[in-house]
Amino acid sequence: MRLKCLFLLLFINSLITYAQKYDCEVLSYDTHISYCGRSVNTDVSYVLQINNAKGTDYAEISILYQEDTPLKNLNAQIEDVFGNVVRKLKNKDIEHTSAYSNVSFHSDHKRASFKMIHTQYPYLLKYSYSTNEDAFIALTHWSPALFQKVPVNKATLQVEVPLETKLHIDAQNIDAGQVRHESDKIIYSWVTDSIIRPEPEWYAPSAKLTCPRVTIVPHQFQYGLTGNTESWLNYGNWVAALNKGQDLLTEEDRNKVHKLTDHLSGDREKVRALYHYLQDNTRYINVSIDFGGLCPYPASYVGKNKYGDCKALSNYMKSLLKEAGIYSIYTDVYAGEYPDPINPDLPSQQFNHVILCVPQPTDTIWLECTSSTMPFNYLGSFTQNRDVLLVEKDSSRLVQTPKLRTADVQETYHHRVSIKEDGNASFISTAHIQGPQFEFLKQLDTHVTASRKTDIMDRFRLIKGTDITNYTLSTPHRDSTFMELSLEGTIQQVLDYVGSKALLKPVNSFHMNLEKPAARLQPVFIPYPMVKIDTFHYALPANISRIAGLKNSTIQEAFGTYQRSYSFEANRLTIIRTLIIHSGYYELEQYEAFYKFISQIHREEQQKTLITFN
């Protein structure tokens, strides 16, 4: 008896000692999927160990589901370290809400939430639930990497399908699964352990590229309409069938199309006129209903209500163009600056956004239909350089959107800095801004009140090391892909005197936050080039005799180029800096070289200039 008590005490002590490492652990995460050919039944169970008060954040459970596929058999309980049940979940403890109430006008995605809090640690939280779906495209998009800073000690996935079922199986960053044949079914299973979702790192790619995951898609599926994923052509036919009949415009819109375009001679100008009409007369709102949000609202609905989501607005624009006799293509895309890559060998729903493609005899026009400020034929950092699905009946296919080139993202600054004898300075700057910074400034100029703009500009530190007192933003016309920026402001103690000499501090120095090589865990992904050209004209309080510390410099590597040159005459000093970082995907093995390249630039940028005056 004493031996048993001693063993129990040692076991509890080991739990508490181990608990110091993590606030919470997922002891097990098990998913079982059964597919009968007509529906998908999913059973999910978790066992969490809450190790301290901080870990109770993970005892606040939130489960997403669809309104037409409610959760079944939702159970949860708290157990102490001895296995005694402390409390069980009651129906009154569960809150059901809209999943996206803050950003959606309407959504059929729901959230079941509950808390299972206990004050004696460690304790176990066990919960499980089931779903049954009659409408589905994939059997599962499964990943055991659930949380950052919370390990998953063991995770299992088991999928049962009828013998003759044809599947696409995409398993990445996980050990090979097991396959077992029984009399009337095939059972696929995966087991993994000690998984933890990587924490965010600077310029890291989508976690989808590095985390373990399994995606299983049947060749035949039922989602609103019967579909097929044997090819992108077949899958595109299904999307086209969903969209069929949604292109009918109101009579008012049909008349408006002809009023706007009949007097224009070229298709390009007709497309531009209708795009401006879309931007000026509709607004984007996230509407997620019907077929899980994959079917667009009819063009007539958007015309009457003047709003829609990406699907509805793209379909509406397509319908306007059709009325004008211009062909366009509904286009599925995964949007975002750091997108999840599309697997070209897995025809299926891998997208989160819709844009419009307008083929022309000599080029292609691309339209982002959700933005009231985006220039005509400009995709920008949100959808550039990635595979997209052109949805056309009997000819759907993957193509790539245009990528942002070096010439498309250039930021060019000219600064005139007048330094007073006390070392403080005033400056006037002008800038020609393209690329992502242009997109930011365009949004700022259009959607932010005048009273907040200066504060945002100052905090954003477009020119680092300064206090901005005044600025102006301008573009030649609404479809310009650049912004002209003028700034006025002050710089405190840019010049520090040392006897008859003075130290000039660097202004607007380039800095790129990066982890040290020993701490880095993920590859580097630069989704578009970075180009910055700075020209500084300093007017100093006295004539210059000699300069030390500053030198002409060139650093050139596969990752990019840095150049700096300077000249001086009388009390004038001119410094020109050019930085180019190439877009690219760099494996973890290349990170040390990339880090060294950036560090060299940092050292050059932080070098103070010692000036001797006459």
Coordinates of C-alpha atoms in Angstrom, one line a residue:
M1 CA 0.0 0.0 0.0
R2 CA 2.8 2.4 0.9
L3 CA 4.5 1.5 -2.4
K4 CA 1.4 2.3 -4.3
C5 CA 1.0 5.7 -2.5
L6 CA 4.6 6.5 -3.2
F7 CA 4.3 5.6 -6.8
L8 CA 1.1 7.9 -7.1
L9 CA 2.9 10.8 -5.4
L10 CA 5.9 10.4 -7.7
F11 CA 3.6 10.3 -10.7
I12 CA 1.7 13.5 -9.6
N13 CA 5.0 15.2 -8.9
S14 CA 6.3 14.3 -12.3
L15 CA 3.1 15.8 -13.9
I16 CA 3.5 19.1 -12.0
T17 CA 7.3 19.3 -12.8
Y18 CA 6.7 18.7 -16.5
A19 CA 3.8 21.1 -16.4
Q20 CA 6.2 24.0 -15.8
K21 CA 7.3 23.7 -19.5
Y22 CA 3.9 24.3 -21.0
D23 CA 0.8 26.1 -19.9
C24 CA -1.3 23.5 -21.7
E25 CA -0.7 20.3 -23.7
V26 CA -2.9 18.3 -26.0
L27 CA -2.4 14.8 -24.8
S28 CA -4.5 13.3 -27.7
Y29 CA -6.4 14.6 -30.7
D30 CA -8.3 11.9 -32.6
T31 CA -10.4 12.2 -35.8
H32 CA -12.4 9.4 -37.3
I33 CA -14.2 9.9 -40.6
S34 CA -16.6 7.5 -42.2
Y35 CA -17.7 8.1 -45.8
C36 CA -20.6 6.0 -47.3
G37 CA -20.6 7.7 -50.7
R38 CA -23.5 10.0 -49.9
S39 CA -22.5 11.6 -46.6
V40 CA -19.5 12.2 -44.4
N41 CA -19.6 11.4 -40.7
T42 CA -16.8 12.9 -38.5
D43 CA -16.1 12.1 -34.9
V44 CA -13.5 14.3 -33.1
S45 CA -12.1 14.0 -29.6
Y46 CA -9.6 15.9 -27.6
V47 CA -7.8 15.4 -24.3
L48 CA -6.2 18.6 -23.0
Q49 CA -4.0 18.9 -19.9
I50 CA -4.3 22.4 -18.3
N51 CA -1.2 22.9 -16.3
N52 CA -1.6 26.3 -14.7
A53 CA -3.8 29.4 -14.6
K54 CA -2.4 30.7 -17.9
G55 CA -3.4 27.4 -19.5
T56 CA -7.1 28.0 -18.9
D57 CA -7.1 30.2 -22.0
Y58 CA -7.2 26.9 -23.9
A59 CA -10.1 25.7 -21.7
E60 CA -12.3 28.2 -23.5
I61 CA -13.5 26.0 -26.3
S62 CA -14.9 27.2 -29.7
I63 CA -16.1 24.8 -32.3
L64 CA -17.1 26.0 -35.8
Y65 CA -20.0 24.3 -37.7
Q66 CA -22.5 25.0 -40.4
E67 CA -26.1 25.8 -39.7
D68 CA -27.4 22.9 -41.9
T69 CA -24.9 20.4 -40.2
P70 CA -25.3 21.0 -36.5
L71 CA -23.0 19.5 -33.9
K72 CA -24.0 16.1 -32.5
N73 CA -23.0 14.3 -29.3
L74 CA -21.2 17.3 -27.9
N75 CA -19.7 16.2 -24.6
A76 CA -17.1 17.6 -22.3
Q77 CA -15.8 17.0 -18.8
I78 CA -13.1 17.9 -16.3
E79 CA -11.1 15.2 -14.6
D80 CA -8.5 15.6 -11.9
V81 CA -5.1 13.9 -12.0
F82 CA -6.6 10.9 -10.2
G83 CA -9.2 10.4 -13.0
N84 CA -12.1 11.6 -11.0
V85 CA -14.8 13.5 -12.9
V86 CA -15.0 17.0 -11.4
R87 CA -17.7 18.5 -13.7
K88 CA -19.5 17.6 -16.9
L89 CA -20.7 20.1 -19.6
K90 CA -24.4 21.0 -19.5
N91 CA -26.4 22.3 -22.5
K92 CA -27.0 25.6 -20.7
D93 CA -23.2 26.2 -20.7
I94 CA -23.0 26.1 -24.5
E95 CA -23.4 29.4 -26.4
H96 CA -24.3 29.2 -30.1
T97 CA -23.4 32.4 -32.1
S98 CA -22.6 33.5 -35.7
A99 CA -19.0 32.6 -36.4
Y100 CA -18.2 35.9 -38.2
S101 CA -20.6 38.3 -36.6
N102 CA -18.1 41.2 -36.6
V103 CA -17.4 41.1 -40.4
S104 CA -20.4 39.5 -42.1
F105 CA -23.8 40.8 -43.0
H106 CA -25.0 37.2 -42.8
S107 CA -23.3 33.9 -42.4
D108 CA -24.5 30.3 -42.1
H109 CA -21.2 29.5 -40.2
K110 CA -21.9 29.1 -36.5
R111 CA -19.8 28.8 -33.4
A112 CA -20.5 26.7 -30.3
S113 CA -18.5 28.0 -27.3
F114 CA -18.1 26.9 -23.7
K115 CA -15.7 27.2 -20.8
M116 CA -14.4 24.3 -18.7
I117 CA -12.4 26.0 -15.9
H118 CA -11.0 24.3 -12.8
T119 CA -8.7 25.9 -10.1
Q120 CA -6.6 22.9 -9.2
Y121 CA -3.7 22.1 -11.6
P122 CA -3.0 20.1 -13.5
Y123 CA -6.4 18.9 -14.7
L124 CA -7.7 17.2 -17.8
L125 CA -10.3 18.6 -20.1
K126 CA -11.9 16.0 -22.4
Y127 CA -14.4 16.9 -25.1
S128 CA -15.8 15.3 -28.2
Y129 CA -18.4 15.9 -30.9
S130 CA -19.7 14.6 -34.2
T131 CA -20.9 16.0 -37.5
N132 CA -22.7 14.5 -40.4
E133 CA -22.6 16.3 -43.8
D134 CA -24.7 15.5 -46.8
A135 CA -23.0 18.4 -48.8
F136 CA -19.2 18.1 -49.1
I137 CA -16.3 18.6 -51.4
A138 CA -13.5 17.2 -49.3
L139 CA -13.6 14.5 -46.7
T140 CA -11.0 16.3 -44.6
H141 CA -8.5 19.1 -44.4
W142 CA -6.7 17.8 -41.4
S143 CA -3.7 19.1 -39.5
P144 CA -2.5 18.1 -36.0
A145 CA -0.6 21.4 -35.6
L146 CA -3.4 23.0 -33.5
F147 CA -1.7 25.7 -31.5
Q148 CA 1.5 27.7 -31.0
K149 CA 3.3 27.0 -27.7
V150 CA 1.0 24.0 -27.1
P151 CA 2.3 20.6 -28.1
V152 CA 0.1 17.8 -29.4
N153 CA 1.6 14.7 -27.9
K154 CA -0.4 12.3 -30.1
A155 CA -2.8 12.8 -33.0
T156 CA -4.5 10.2 -35.2
L157 CA -6.6 10.4 -38.3
Q158 CA -8.6 7.4 -39.6
V159 CA -10.7 7.6 -42.7
E160 CA -13.1 4.8 -43.9
V161 CA -14.4 4.7 -47.4
P162 CA -16.3 2.1 -49.6
L163 CA -14.0 -0.3 -51.5
E164 CA -14.5 1.3 -55.0
T165 CA -14.1 4.9 -53.8
K166 CA -11.6 6.9 -55.8
L167 CA -9.7 9.6 -53.8
H168 CA -7.1 12.3 -54.1
I169 CA -4.9 12.0 -51.0
D170 CA -2.4 14.8 -50.3
A171 CA -0.3 14.1 -47.2
Q172 CA 2.5 16.6 -46.5
N173 CA 5.2 16.8 -43.7
I174 CA 3.9 13.6 -42.1
D175 CA 4.9 9.9 -42.0
A176 CA 3.3 7.7 -44.6
G177 CA -0.2 6.5 -43.7
Q178 CA -1.3 2.9 -43.3
V179 CA -3.9 1.3 -45.6
R180 CA -6.0 -1.6 -44.5
H181 CA -8.6 -3.5 -46.6
E182 CA -11.7 -5.0 -45.1
S183 CA -14.6 -6.9 -46.7
D184 CA -16.5 -3.8 -47.9
K185 CA -14.2 -0.8 -47.1
I186 CA -10.7 0.6 -47.1
I187 CA -9.3 2.2 -43.9
Y188 CA -6.6 4.9 -44.2
S189 CA -4.9 6.0 -41.0
W190 CA -2.1 8.4 -39.9
V191 CA -0.5 8.7 -36.5
T192 CA 1.9 11.5 -35.5
D193 CA 3.3 12.8 -32.2
S194 CA 5.1 15.8 -30.6
I195 CA 3.6 18.3 -33.0
I196 CA 3.6 22.0 -32.2
R197 CA 2.5 24.8 -34.6
P198 CA 5.5 27.1 -35.4
E199 CA 5.3 30.6 -34.0
P200 CA 5.3 33.5 -36.5
E201 CA 8.7 34.4 -37.9
W202 CA 9.6 37.3 -40.1
Y203 CA 9.1 36.7 -43.8
A204 CA 8.0 33.1 -43.3
P205 CA 5.8 31.3 -45.8
S206 CA 2.3 30.0 -45.1
A207 CA 2.3 27.4 -42.3
K208 CA 0.6 25.1 -44.8
L209 CA 4.0 24.5 -46.3
T210 CA 5.7 23.4 -43.1
C211 CA 3.0 21.9 -40.9
P212 CA 1.9 18.3 -41.2
R213 CA -1.4 18.0 -43.0
V214 CA -3.6 15.5 -44.8
T215 CA -6.2 16.5 -47.4
I216 CA -8.6 13.9 -48.9
V217 CA -10.9 14.7 -51.7
P218 CA -13.2 12.1 -53.4
H219 CA -13.4 12.1 -57.2
Q220 CA -17.2 12.4 -56.9
F221 CA -18.8 14.8 -54.5
Q222 CA -22.1 16.4 -53.7
Y223 CA -22.3 20.1 -52.8
G224 CA -25.4 21.8 -54.0
L225 CA -24.8 20.0 -57.3
T226 CA -22.9 16.8 -58.1
G227 CA -19.3 17.5 -58.9
N228 CA -16.1 15.8 -60.1
T229 CA -12.5 16.4 -59.1
E230 CA -10.7 14.2 -61.6
S231 CA -9.4 17.3 -63.4
W232 CA -9.5 21.1 -63.0
L233 CA -11.7 21.1 -66.1
N234 CA -14.3 18.9 -64.3
Y235 CA -14.1 20.9 -61.1
G236 CA -14.4 24.2 -63.0
N237 CA -17.5 22.8 -64.7
W238 CA -19.1 22.3 -61.3
V239 CA -18.3 25.9 -60.3
A240 CA -19.7 27.1 -63.6
A241 CA -22.9 25.1 -63.0
L242 CA -23.3 26.8 -59.6
N243 CA -23.0 30.2 -61.3
K244 CA -25.4 29.4 -64.1
G245 CA -28.3 31.7 -64.3
Q246 CA -26.9 34.2 -61.9
D247 CA -26.0 36.8 -64.6
L248 CA -29.4 38.4 -65.1
L249 CA -29.3 42.2 -64.6
T250 CA -32.1 44.5 -63.7
E251 CA -33.5 46.6 -66.6
E252 CA -32.0 49.7 -64.9
D253 CA -28.5 48.2 -65.0
R254 CA -28.9 47.1 -68.6
N255 CA -29.8 50.6 -69.6
K256 CA -27.0 52.0 -67.6
V257 CA -24.5 49.7 -69.3
H258 CA -25.4 51.0 -72.7
K259 CA -25.5 54.6 -71.6
L260 CA -21.9 54.2 -70.2
T261 CA -20.4 52.3 -73.1
D262 CA -22.3 52.6 -76.4
H263 CA -20.4 55.8 -77.3
L264 CA -17.0 54.3 -76.5
S265 CA -15.0 52.7 -79.4
G266 CA -12.6 50.3 -77.7
D267 CA -13.3 47.4 -75.4
R268 CA -10.6 48.5 -72.9
E269 CA -12.3 51.8 -72.3
K270 CA -15.7 50.1 -72.0
V271 CA -14.3 47.8 -69.3
R272 CA -12.8 50.7 -67.5
A273 CA -16.0 52.7 -67.5
L274 CA -18.0 49.7 -66.1
Y275 CA -15.3 49.0 -63.5
H276 CA -15.6 52.6 -62.3
Y277 CA -19.4 52.2 -62.2
L278 CA -19.0 49.1 -60.1
Q279 CA -16.6 50.9 -57.7
D280 CA -18.8 54.0 -57.3
N281 CA -22.1 52.2 -56.9
T282 CA -21.4 49.1 -54.8
R283 CA -19.7 48.2 -51.6
Y284 CA -18.0 45.0 -50.4
I285 CA -19.6 43.1 -47.5
N286 CA -18.9 39.5 -46.5
V287 CA -22.0 37.5 -47.3
S288 CA -21.5 33.8 -46.6
I289 CA -24.6 31.8 -47.4
D290 CA -25.9 29.1 -49.9
F291 CA -23.7 26.1 -50.6
G292 CA -21.3 27.2 -47.9
G293 CA -20.7 30.5 -49.5
L294 CA -19.5 29.2 -52.9
C295 CA -22.5 30.3 -54.9
P296 CA -22.7 34.0 -55.8
Y297 CA -25.7 36.2 -55.3
P298 CA -27.5 37.0 -58.6
A299 CA -26.4 40.1 -60.5
S300 CA -30.0 41.5 -60.1
Y301 CA -29.6 41.2 -56.3
V302 CA -26.4 43.2 -56.3
G303 CA -27.9 45.8 -58.7
K304 CA -30.9 46.4 -56.4
N305 CA -29.0 46.2 -53.0
K306 CA -25.7 47.8 -54.1
Y307 CA -23.5 45.4 -52.1
G308 CA -22.1 41.9 -52.3
D309 CA -19.1 39.7 -51.4
C310 CA -16.2 38.9 -53.8
K311 CA -18.3 36.2 -55.6
A312 CA -21.3 38.4 -56.0
L313 CA -19.4 41.5 -57.1
S314 CA -17.3 39.6 -59.6
N315 CA -20.4 37.9 -61.0
Y316 CA -22.1 41.3 -61.2
M317 CA -19.1 42.9 -63.0
K318 CA -19.1 39.9 -65.4
S319 CA -22.7 40.4 -66.1
L320 CA -22.3 44.1 -66.8
L321 CA -19.5 43.3 -69.3
K322 CA -21.7 40.6 -70.9
E323 CA -24.4 43.2 -71.5
A324 CA -21.8 45.4 -73.2
G325 CA -20.7 42.4 -75.4
I326 CA -17.4 41.8 -73.6
Y327 CA -16.4 38.3 -72.5
S328 CA -14.8 37.8 -69.1
I329 CA -14.0 34.9 -66.9
Y330 CA -14.9 34.3 -63.2
T331 CA -11.6 33.5 -61.5
D332 CA -11.0 31.6 -58.2
V333 CA -7.9 32.7 -56.2
Y334 CA -6.3 32.3 -52.8
A335 CA -5.7 35.9 -51.8
G336 CA -3.3 37.3 -49.2
E337 CA 0.2 38.7 -49.1
Y338 CA 1.5 35.3 -47.9
P339 CA -1.0 32.9 -49.6
D340 CA -1.5 29.2 -49.1
P341 CA -0.1 27.7 -52.3
I342 CA -2.4 25.9 -54.7
N343 CA -1.6 22.2 -55.2
P344 CA -2.0 21.8 -59.0
D345 CA -2.4 18.0 -58.7
L346 CA -5.4 18.3 -56.4
P347 CA -8.4 19.7 -58.3
S348 CA -10.7 21.0 -55.5
Q349 CA -11.8 24.0 -53.5
Q350 CA -8.5 25.6 -52.5
F351 CA -9.5 29.2 -52.8
N352 CA -10.7 32.0 -50.6
H353 CA -11.5 34.9 -53.1
V354 CA -12.8 35.7 -56.5
I355 CA -11.5 38.2 -59.1
L356 CA -12.3 38.7 -62.8
C357 CA -10.2 38.0 -65.9
V358 CA -11.0 39.9 -69.1
P359 CA -9.0 38.5 -72.1
Q360 CA -8.1 41.0 -74.8
P361 CA -6.5 40.5 -78.2
T362 CA -3.0 41.5 -77.0
D363 CA -3.1 41.3 -73.2
T364 CA -5.4 40.4 -70.3
I365 CA -7.2 42.8 -67.9
W366 CA -7.5 41.7 -64.3
L367 CA -10.1 43.3 -62.0
E368 CA -10.3 43.3 -58.2
C369 CA -14.1 43.8 -57.8
T370 CA -14.2 44.3 -54.0
S371 CA -12.2 47.5 -53.8
S372 CA -13.6 51.0 -54.4
T373 CA -10.0 52.4 -54.6
M374 CA -8.0 49.8 -56.5
P375 CA -6.7 51.1 -59.9
F376 CA -8.2 49.6 -63.1
N377 CA -6.2 46.5 -64.1
Y378 CA -4.2 46.3 -60.9
L379 CA -4.1 43.3 -58.6
G380 CA -1.4 44.3 -56.2
S381 CA 0.2 42.4 -53.4
F382 CA -3.2 40.7 -52.5
T383 CA -3.5 38.5 -55.5
Q384 CA -0.3 38.8 -57.6
N385 CA 2.0 36.0 -58.8
R386 CA -0.1 32.9 -58.0
D387 CA -2.1 30.1 -59.6
V388 CA -5.7 30.9 -60.1
L389 CA -8.6 28.9 -61.6
L390 CA -10.3 30.4 -64.7
V391 CA -13.9 29.1 -64.5
E392 CA -15.2 28.4 -68.0
K393 CA -17.6 25.6 -69.0
D394 CA -15.6 22.8 -70.6
S395 CA -12.3 24.8 -70.6
S396 CA -11.5 25.7 -66.9
R397 CA -7.8 25.7 -66.2
L398 CA -5.1 27.0 -63.9
V399 CA -3.1 30.0 -65.0
Q400 CA -0.9 32.5 -63.1
T401 CA -1.6 36.1 -62.3
P402 CA 1.0 38.7 -63.2
K403 CA 3.7 39.2 -60.7
L404 CA 4.8 42.5 -59.2
R405 CA 8.1 43.4 -60.9
T406 CA 11.0 45.5 -59.6
A407 CA 9.6 48.5 -61.6
D408 CA 6.2 48.1 -60.0
V409 CA 7.2 48.4 -56.3
Q410 CA 9.8 51.1 -56.4
E411 CA 9.8 53.8 -53.7
T412 CA 11.8 56.9 -54.6
Y413 CA 12.5 59.6 -52.0
H414 CA 14.1 63.0 -52.2
H415 CA 14.9 64.7 -48.9
R416 CA 16.1 68.2 -48.2
V417 CA 17.4 68.5 -44.7
S418 CA 18.4 71.8 -43.1
I419 CA 20.4 71.4 -40.0
K420 CA 20.6 74.2 -37.5
E421 CA 23.6 74.9 -35.2
D422 CA 21.9 73.2 -32.2
G423 CA 21.9 69.9 -34.2
N424 CA 18.1 69.8 -34.8
A425 CA 16.8 69.9 -38.3
S426 CA 13.8 70.5 -40.5
F427 CA 13.1 68.6 -43.7
I428 CA 11.0 68.6 -46.8
S429 CA 10.6 65.3 -48.6
T430 CA 8.9 64.2 -51.8
A431 CA 8.3 60.6 -52.7
H432 CA 7.0 58.6 -55.6
I433 CA 5.5 55.5 -54.1
Q434 CA 4.5 52.2 -55.8
G435 CA 3.7 48.7 -54.7
P436 CA 2.4 47.7 -51.3
Q437 CA 3.2 51.1 -49.7
F438 CA 1.1 52.7 -52.5
E439 CA -1.8 50.4 -51.6
F440 CA -1.5 51.4 -47.9
L441 CA -1.4 55.1 -48.7
K442 CA -4.3 54.8 -51.2
Q443 CA -6.5 53.2 -48.4
L444 CA -5.3 55.8 -46.0
D445 CA -6.1 58.7 -48.3
T446 CA -9.6 57.3 -49.2
H447 CA -10.9 55.8 -46.0
V448 CA -9.3 57.6 -43.0
T449 CA -10.6 61.0 -41.7
A450 CA -8.3 64.0 -42.1
S451 CA -7.9 64.3 -38.3
R452 CA -6.3 60.9 -38.0
K453 CA -4.2 60.8 -41.2
T454 CA -1.2 62.8 -39.8
D455 CA -1.1 60.8 -36.6
I456 CA -1.2 57.5 -38.6
M457 CA 1.5 58.8 -41.0
D458 CA 3.7 59.8 -38.1
R459 CA 3.2 56.4 -36.3
F460 CA 3.7 54.5 -39.5
R461 CA 7.2 56.0 -39.9
L462 CA 7.3 55.9 -43.6
I463 CA 10.4 58.0 -43.1
K464 CA 12.0 56.7 -39.9
G465 CA 13.6 58.9 -37.2
T466 CA 11.4 61.9 -38.0
D467 CA 8.4 63.8 -36.6
I468 CA 5.9 64.6 -39.4
T469 CA 4.2 68.0 -39.1
N470 CA 2.5 68.2 -42.5
Y471 CA 1.9 66.0 -45.6
T472 CA 0.0 65.8 -48.8
L473 CA -0.9 62.8 -50.9
S474 CA -1.9 63.0 -54.6
T475 CA -2.4 60.9 -57.7
P476 CA -2.8 62.2 -61.3
H477 CA -6.0 60.2 -61.7
R478 CA -8.0 57.4 -60.0
D479 CA -6.3 54.6 -62.0
S480 CA -2.7 55.7 -61.2
T481 CA -0.6 52.9 -59.8
F482 CA 1.6 55.3 -57.8
M483 CA 1.1 58.0 -55.1
E484 CA 3.0 61.3 -54.9
L485 CA 3.8 62.1 -51.3
S486 CA 5.1 65.4 -49.8
L487 CA 6.2 65.6 -46.2
E488 CA 7.4 68.2 -43.9
G489 CA 8.8 67.7 -40.4
T490 CA 11.6 67.8 -37.9
I491 CA 14.4 65.6 -36.8
Q492 CA 15.8 65.9 -33.3
Q493 CA 19.6 66.0 -32.7
V494 CA 20.5 64.7 -36.1
L495 CA 23.9 66.3 -35.5
D496 CA 26.0 65.8 -32.3
Y497 CA 29.0 68.0 -31.8
V498 CA 32.3 66.6 -30.7
G499 CA 34.6 69.7 -30.4
S500 CA 35.1 71.1 -33.9
K501 CA 33.6 68.0 -35.4
A502 CA 30.1 66.6 -35.5
L503 CA 28.5 63.2 -35.8
L504 CA 25.7 62.9 -38.4
K505 CA 23.2 60.3 -37.4
P506 CA 21.6 58.1 -40.1
V507 CA 18.1 59.0 -41.1
N508 CA 15.5 56.6 -42.6
S509 CA 17.9 53.8 -42.3
F510 CA 16.8 50.4 -43.8
H511 CA 16.0 47.8 -41.2
M512 CA 14.6 44.3 -41.7
N513 CA 13.6 42.4 -38.5
L514 CA 15.0 38.8 -38.6
E515 CA 15.6 36.1 -36.1
K516 CA 19.2 35.0 -35.6
P517 CA 20.2 31.9 -37.6
A518 CA 20.3 29.6 -34.5
A519 CA 16.7 30.5 -33.6
R520 CA 15.2 30.4 -37.1
L521 CA 12.9 27.4 -37.8
Q522 CA 11.3 28.2 -41.1
P523 CA 12.3 29.2 -44.7
V524 CA 12.1 32.7 -46.0
F525 CA 9.5 33.9 -48.5
I526 CA 9.7 37.3 -50.1
P527 CA 6.5 37.5 -52.1
Y528 CA 7.4 40.5 -54.2
P529 CA 10.6 42.6 -54.7
M530 CA 11.4 45.5 -52.4
V531 CA 13.0 48.6 -54.0
K532 CA 13.9 51.7 -52.2
I533 CA 15.9 54.7 -53.5
D534 CA 16.8 57.5 -51.0
T535 CA 18.5 60.8 -52.0
F536 CA 19.4 63.0 -49.1
H537 CA 20.5 66.7 -49.6
Y538 CA 21.9 68.0 -46.3
A539 CA 22.5 71.7 -45.7
L540 CA 24.9 71.9 -42.7
P541 CA 25.5 74.9 -40.5
A542 CA 29.2 75.3 -41.7
N543 CA 31.3 74.3 -44.7
I544 CA 32.7 70.8 -44.7
S545 CA 36.4 70.1 -44.6
R546 CA 36.5 66.3 -44.4
I547 CA 34.2 63.3 -43.9
A548 CA 35.1 60.1 -42.1
G549 CA 33.0 56.9 -41.5
L550 CA 30.9 57.4 -44.6
K551 CA 32.1 55.6 -47.7
N552 CA 30.9 54.5 -51.1
S553 CA 29.6 51.0 -50.8
T554 CA 28.2 48.1 -52.9
I555 CA 26.9 44.8 -51.5
Q556 CA 25.6 42.3 -54.1
E557 CA 24.3 38.8 -53.4
A558 CA 21.8 36.4 -54.9
F559 CA 19.2 37.9 -52.6
G560 CA 19.6 41.5 -53.7
T561 CA 21.8 44.6 -54.0
Y562 CA 22.7 47.6 -51.8
Q563 CA 24.5 50.6 -53.1
R564 CA 25.5 53.9 -51.5
S565 CA 27.4 56.9 -52.8
Y566 CA 28.1 60.4 -51.4
S567 CA 29.6 63.7 -52.4
F568 CA 30.0 67.1 -50.7
E569 CA 30.7 70.7 -51.6
A570 CA 30.8 73.7 -49.3
N571 CA 28.1 73.1 -46.6
R572 CA 26.2 70.6 -48.8
L573 CA 26.3 66.8 -48.4
T574 CA 24.5 64.4 -50.8
I575 CA 24.0 60.8 -50.0
I576 CA 22.3 58.4 -52.4
R577 CA 21.2 54.9 -51.3
T578 CA 19.6 52.1 -53.4
L579 CA 18.3 48.9 -51.9
I580 CA 16.8 46.0 -53.9
I581 CA 15.6 42.8 -52.3
H582 CA 14.6 40.1 -54.8
S583 CA 11.4 38.1 -54.5
G584 CA 12.0 34.5 -53.8
Y585 CA 11.6 31.4 -51.7
Y586 CA 14.7 30.5 -49.7
E587 CA 15.1 27.2 -47.9
L588 CA 16.1 27.1 -44.3
E589 CA 19.6 26.0 -45.4
Q590 CA 20.0 29.4 -47.2
Y591 CA 18.9 31.4 -44.2
E592 CA 22.3 32.0 -42.7
A593 CA 23.5 33.5 -46.0
F594 CA 20.4 35.7 -46.2
Y595 CA 20.8 36.8 -42.7
K596 CA 24.5 37.7 -43.3
F597 CA 23.5 39.8 -46.4
I598 CA 20.9 41.8 -44.5
S599 CA 23.2 42.2 -41.5
Q600 CA 25.9 43.7 -43.8
I601 CA 23.4 46.2 -45.0
H602 CA 22.3 47.0 -41.4
R603 CA 25.9 47.7 -40.4
E604 CA 26.4 50.1 -43.4
E605 CA 23.1 51.8 -42.6
Q606 CA 23.9 52.4 -38.9
Q607 CA 27.3 53.8 -39.6
K608 CA 27.5 57.4 -38.3
T609 CA 29.3 60.1 -40.3
L610 CA 32.0 62.2 -38.7
I611 CA 32.2 65.6 -40.2
T612 CA 35.1 68.1 -39.8
F613 CA 34.1 71.7 -40.5
N614 CA 36.3 74.4 -41.9

